[in-house]
Coordinates of C-alpha atoms and ligand atoms in Angstrom, one line a residue:
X15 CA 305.9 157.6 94.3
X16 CA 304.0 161.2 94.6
X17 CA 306.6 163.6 96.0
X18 CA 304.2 167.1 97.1
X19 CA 305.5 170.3 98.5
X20 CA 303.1 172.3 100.1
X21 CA 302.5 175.1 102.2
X22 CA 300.8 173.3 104.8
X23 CA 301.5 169.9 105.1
X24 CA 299.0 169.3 108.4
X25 CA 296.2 170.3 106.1
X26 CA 297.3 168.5 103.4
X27 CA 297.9 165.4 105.4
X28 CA 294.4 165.5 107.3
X29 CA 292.6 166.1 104.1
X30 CA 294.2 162.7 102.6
X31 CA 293.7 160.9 105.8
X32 CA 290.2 162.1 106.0
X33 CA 289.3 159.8 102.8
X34 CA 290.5 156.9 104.4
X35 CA 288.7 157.8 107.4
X36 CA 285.1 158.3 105.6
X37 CA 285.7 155.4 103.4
X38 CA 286.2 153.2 106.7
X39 CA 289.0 150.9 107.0
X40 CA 292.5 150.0 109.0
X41 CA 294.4 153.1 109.5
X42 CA 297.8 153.1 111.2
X43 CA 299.0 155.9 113.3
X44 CA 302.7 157.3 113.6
X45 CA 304.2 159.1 116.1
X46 CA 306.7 161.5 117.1
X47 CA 306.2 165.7 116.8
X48 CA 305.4 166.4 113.4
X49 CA 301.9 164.5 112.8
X50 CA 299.8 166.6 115.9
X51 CA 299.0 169.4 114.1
X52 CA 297.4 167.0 111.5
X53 CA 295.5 165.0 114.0
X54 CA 294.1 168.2 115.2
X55 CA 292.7 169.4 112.2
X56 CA 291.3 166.3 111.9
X57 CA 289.6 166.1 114.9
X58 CA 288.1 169.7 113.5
X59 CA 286.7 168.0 110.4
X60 CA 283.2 166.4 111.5
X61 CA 284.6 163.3 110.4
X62 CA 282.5 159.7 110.1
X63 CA 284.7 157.7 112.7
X64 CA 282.5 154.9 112.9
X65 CA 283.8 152.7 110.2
X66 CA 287.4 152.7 110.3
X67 CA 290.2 151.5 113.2
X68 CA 293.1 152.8 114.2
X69 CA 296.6 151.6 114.8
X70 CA 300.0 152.7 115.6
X71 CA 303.3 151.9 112.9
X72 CA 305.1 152.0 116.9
X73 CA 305.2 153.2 120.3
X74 CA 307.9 153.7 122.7
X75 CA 308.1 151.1 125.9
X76 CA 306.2 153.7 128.4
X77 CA 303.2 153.8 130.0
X78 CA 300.4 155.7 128.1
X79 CA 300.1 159.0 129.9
X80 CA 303.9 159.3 129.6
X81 CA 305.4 162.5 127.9
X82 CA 307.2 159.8 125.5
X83 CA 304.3 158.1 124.6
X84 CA 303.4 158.4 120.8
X85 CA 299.7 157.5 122.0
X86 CA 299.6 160.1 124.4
X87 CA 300.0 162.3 121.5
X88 CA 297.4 160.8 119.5
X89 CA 294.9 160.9 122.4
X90 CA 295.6 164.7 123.3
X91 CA 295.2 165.6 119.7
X92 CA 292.8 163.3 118.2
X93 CA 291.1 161.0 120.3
X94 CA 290.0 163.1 123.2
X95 CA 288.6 166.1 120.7
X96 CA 286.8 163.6 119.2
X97 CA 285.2 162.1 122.4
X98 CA 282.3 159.7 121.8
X99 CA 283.2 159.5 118.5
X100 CA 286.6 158.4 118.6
X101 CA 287.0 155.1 116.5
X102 CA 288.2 151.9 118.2
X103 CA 291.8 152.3 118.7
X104 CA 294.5 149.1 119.1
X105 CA 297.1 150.9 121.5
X106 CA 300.7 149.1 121.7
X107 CA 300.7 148.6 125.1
X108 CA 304.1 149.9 125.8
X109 CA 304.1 149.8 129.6
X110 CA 304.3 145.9 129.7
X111 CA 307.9 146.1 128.0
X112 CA 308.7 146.0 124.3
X113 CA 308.9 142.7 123.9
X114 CA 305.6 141.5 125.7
X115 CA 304.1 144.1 124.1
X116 CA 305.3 143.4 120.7
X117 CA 304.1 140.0 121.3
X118 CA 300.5 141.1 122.5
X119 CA 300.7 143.3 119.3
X120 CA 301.4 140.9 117.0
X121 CA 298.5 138.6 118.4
X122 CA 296.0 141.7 117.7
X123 CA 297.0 142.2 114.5
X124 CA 296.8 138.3 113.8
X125 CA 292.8 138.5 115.3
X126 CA 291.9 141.1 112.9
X127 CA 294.0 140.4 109.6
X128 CA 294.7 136.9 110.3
X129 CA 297.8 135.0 109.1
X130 CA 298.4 136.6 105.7
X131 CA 300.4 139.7 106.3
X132 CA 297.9 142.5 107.3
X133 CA 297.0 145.2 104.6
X134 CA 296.7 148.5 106.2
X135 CA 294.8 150.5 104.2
X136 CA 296.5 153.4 105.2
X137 CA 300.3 153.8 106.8
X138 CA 300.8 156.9 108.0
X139 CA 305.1 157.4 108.2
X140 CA 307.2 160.5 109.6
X141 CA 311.0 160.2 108.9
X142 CA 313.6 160.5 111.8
X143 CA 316.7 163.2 110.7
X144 CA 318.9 159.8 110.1
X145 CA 316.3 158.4 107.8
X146 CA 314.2 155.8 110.6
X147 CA 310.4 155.2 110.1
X148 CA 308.0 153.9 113.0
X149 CA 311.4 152.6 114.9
X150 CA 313.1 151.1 112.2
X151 CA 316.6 152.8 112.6
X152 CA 319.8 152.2 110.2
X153 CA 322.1 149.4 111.0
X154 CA 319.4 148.2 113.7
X155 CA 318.3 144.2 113.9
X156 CA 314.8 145.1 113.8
X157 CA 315.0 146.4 110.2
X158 CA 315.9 142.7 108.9
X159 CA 313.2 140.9 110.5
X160 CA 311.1 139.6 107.4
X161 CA 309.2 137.0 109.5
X162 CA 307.1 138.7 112.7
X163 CA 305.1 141.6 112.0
X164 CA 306.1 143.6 115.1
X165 CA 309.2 143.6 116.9
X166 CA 311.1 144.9 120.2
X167 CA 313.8 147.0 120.0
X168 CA 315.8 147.9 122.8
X169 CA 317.7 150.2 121.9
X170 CA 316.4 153.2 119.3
X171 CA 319.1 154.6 117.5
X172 CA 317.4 158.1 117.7
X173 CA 315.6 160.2 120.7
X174 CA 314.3 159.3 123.0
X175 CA 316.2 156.4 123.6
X176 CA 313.7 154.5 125.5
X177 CA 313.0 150.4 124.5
X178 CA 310.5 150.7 121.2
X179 CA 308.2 148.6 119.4
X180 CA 307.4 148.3 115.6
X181 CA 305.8 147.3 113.0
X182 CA 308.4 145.2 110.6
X183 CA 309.4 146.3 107.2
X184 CA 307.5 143.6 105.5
X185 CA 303.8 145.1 107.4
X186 CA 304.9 148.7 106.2
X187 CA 304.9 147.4 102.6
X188 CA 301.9 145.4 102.4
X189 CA 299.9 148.8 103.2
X190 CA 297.6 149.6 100.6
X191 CA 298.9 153.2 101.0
X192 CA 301.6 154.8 102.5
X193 CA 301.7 158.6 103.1
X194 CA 304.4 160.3 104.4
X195 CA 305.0 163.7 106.6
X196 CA 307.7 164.7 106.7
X197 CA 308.8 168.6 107.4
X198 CA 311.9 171.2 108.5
X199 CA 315.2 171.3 107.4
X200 CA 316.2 168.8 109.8
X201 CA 314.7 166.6 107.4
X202 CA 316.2 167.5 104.1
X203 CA 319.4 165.9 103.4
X204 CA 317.4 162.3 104.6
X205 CA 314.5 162.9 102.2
X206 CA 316.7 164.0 98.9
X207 CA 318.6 160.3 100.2
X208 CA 315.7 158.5 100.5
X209 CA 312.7 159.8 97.8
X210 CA 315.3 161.2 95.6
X211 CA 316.0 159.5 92.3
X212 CA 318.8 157.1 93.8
X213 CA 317.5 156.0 97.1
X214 CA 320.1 155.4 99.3
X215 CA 319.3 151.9 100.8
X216 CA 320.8 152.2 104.5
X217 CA 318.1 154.4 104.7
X218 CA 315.1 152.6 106.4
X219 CA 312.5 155.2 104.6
X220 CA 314.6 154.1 101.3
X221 CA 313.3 150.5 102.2
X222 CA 309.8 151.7 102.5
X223 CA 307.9 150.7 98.9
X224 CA 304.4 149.4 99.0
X225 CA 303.7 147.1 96.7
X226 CA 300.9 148.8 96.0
X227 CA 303.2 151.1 94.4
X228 CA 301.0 153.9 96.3
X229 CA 303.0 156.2 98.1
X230 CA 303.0 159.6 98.8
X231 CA 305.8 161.8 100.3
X232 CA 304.0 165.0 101.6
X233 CA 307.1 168.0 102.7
X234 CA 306.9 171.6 103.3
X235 CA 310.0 173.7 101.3
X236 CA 312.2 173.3 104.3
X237 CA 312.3 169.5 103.9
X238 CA 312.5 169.3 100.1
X239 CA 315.1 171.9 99.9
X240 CA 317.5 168.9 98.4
X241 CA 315.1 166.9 96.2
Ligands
6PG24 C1 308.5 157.8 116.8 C2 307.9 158.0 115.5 C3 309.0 158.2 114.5 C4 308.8 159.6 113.9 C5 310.1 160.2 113.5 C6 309.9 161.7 113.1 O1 308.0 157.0 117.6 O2 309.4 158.5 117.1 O3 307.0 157.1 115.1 O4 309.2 157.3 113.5 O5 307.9 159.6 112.8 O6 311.0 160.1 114.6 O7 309.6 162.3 114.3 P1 309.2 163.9 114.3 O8 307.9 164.0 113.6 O9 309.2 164.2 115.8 O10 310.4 164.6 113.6

């Protein structure tokens, strides 16, 4: 695992997804706050679209142009800058309910990847202040299942606690490359537990270790302040 601190962590994180972009490929998406100003800077960069696809690691059980909705964010930051040439782009259809559209999910990633697990090339991750990536939370069901690839659940053990759907621990892991974003101080005390050098393991981000072996923790000085 490559643990960097920099001074701007969008920049650093657009120029490392930019390479995955231009080399073409299957890129998954998170959500949340901290990954916007990233997607905008990518949208700035002039990028080759054409050859790669994107996904989401999950998406909240709301309609698309809902405040909630981690495509929403994508869309104002990324895909509608990028207009004509925004990539194709497998939304989690959220407003049919998390577990229809964990279902539907599942069947699209199937079509593409087929029945082995799928190998993302690149995961993007953020980290939740109690340690949850996409919307694995601790202690949650969802962050046991070793059998579907995405999965409903109904209740997220972090704001906003709307129904979720994600993509399952063992689909995280098969990514060629993970990179993580992760920044503030809100953020510190779960990233010195989980990319530390004794991960603590009720820590979903703890759980979250490609086989690949590559896997990059990005934080600004805020977040690192205990690693
Ligand atoms: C979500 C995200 C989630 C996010 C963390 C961090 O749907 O909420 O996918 O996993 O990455 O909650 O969110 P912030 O970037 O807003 O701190």
């Amino acid at each position: 695992m490559k643990t960097l601190v920099v001074r701007d962590p969008a920049a650093e994180a657009a120029g490392l997804i930019a390479r995955s972009v231009v080399a073409g490929g299957q890129i998954a998406l998170t959500g949340g706050t901290t990954p916007r100003a990233a997607y905008e800077r990518l949208a700035s960069m002039g990028l080759d679209w054409s050859r790669c696809t994107l996904w989401f690691g999950d998406e909240r059980a709301v309609p698309p142009d809902e405040e909630n909705s981690n495509f929403r964010m994508a869309r104002e930051s990324l895909l509608d800058p990028l207009g004509a040439d925004a990539p194709e782009t497998k939304r989690i259809e959220g407003e049919l309910g998390a577990e229809a559209a964990a279902c539907r999910y599942e069947h699209e990633l199937r079509g593409v990847f087929g029945e082995d697990l799928p190998e993302l090339d690149l995961l993007l991750l953020g980290m939740g202040p109690d340690g949850h990536v996409a919307s694995l939370f601790p202690g949650k069901p969802a962050l046991d299942e070793l059998d579907r690839l995405v999965v409903a659940v109904p209740e997220a053990g972090h704001e906003p606690f709307v129904p979720r759907v994600t993509l399952t621990l063992p689909v995280l892991n098969a990514s060629r490359q993970v990179l993580f974003l992760v920044t503030g101080e809100s953020k510190a005390d779960p990233a010195a537990r989980a990319f530390g050098p004794d991960p603590d393991p009720t820590l979903p981000a703890s759980l979250v270790r490609p086989r690949s072996g590559r896997i990059t923790v990005l934080l600004d000085e805020a977040a690192a302040a205990g690693l």
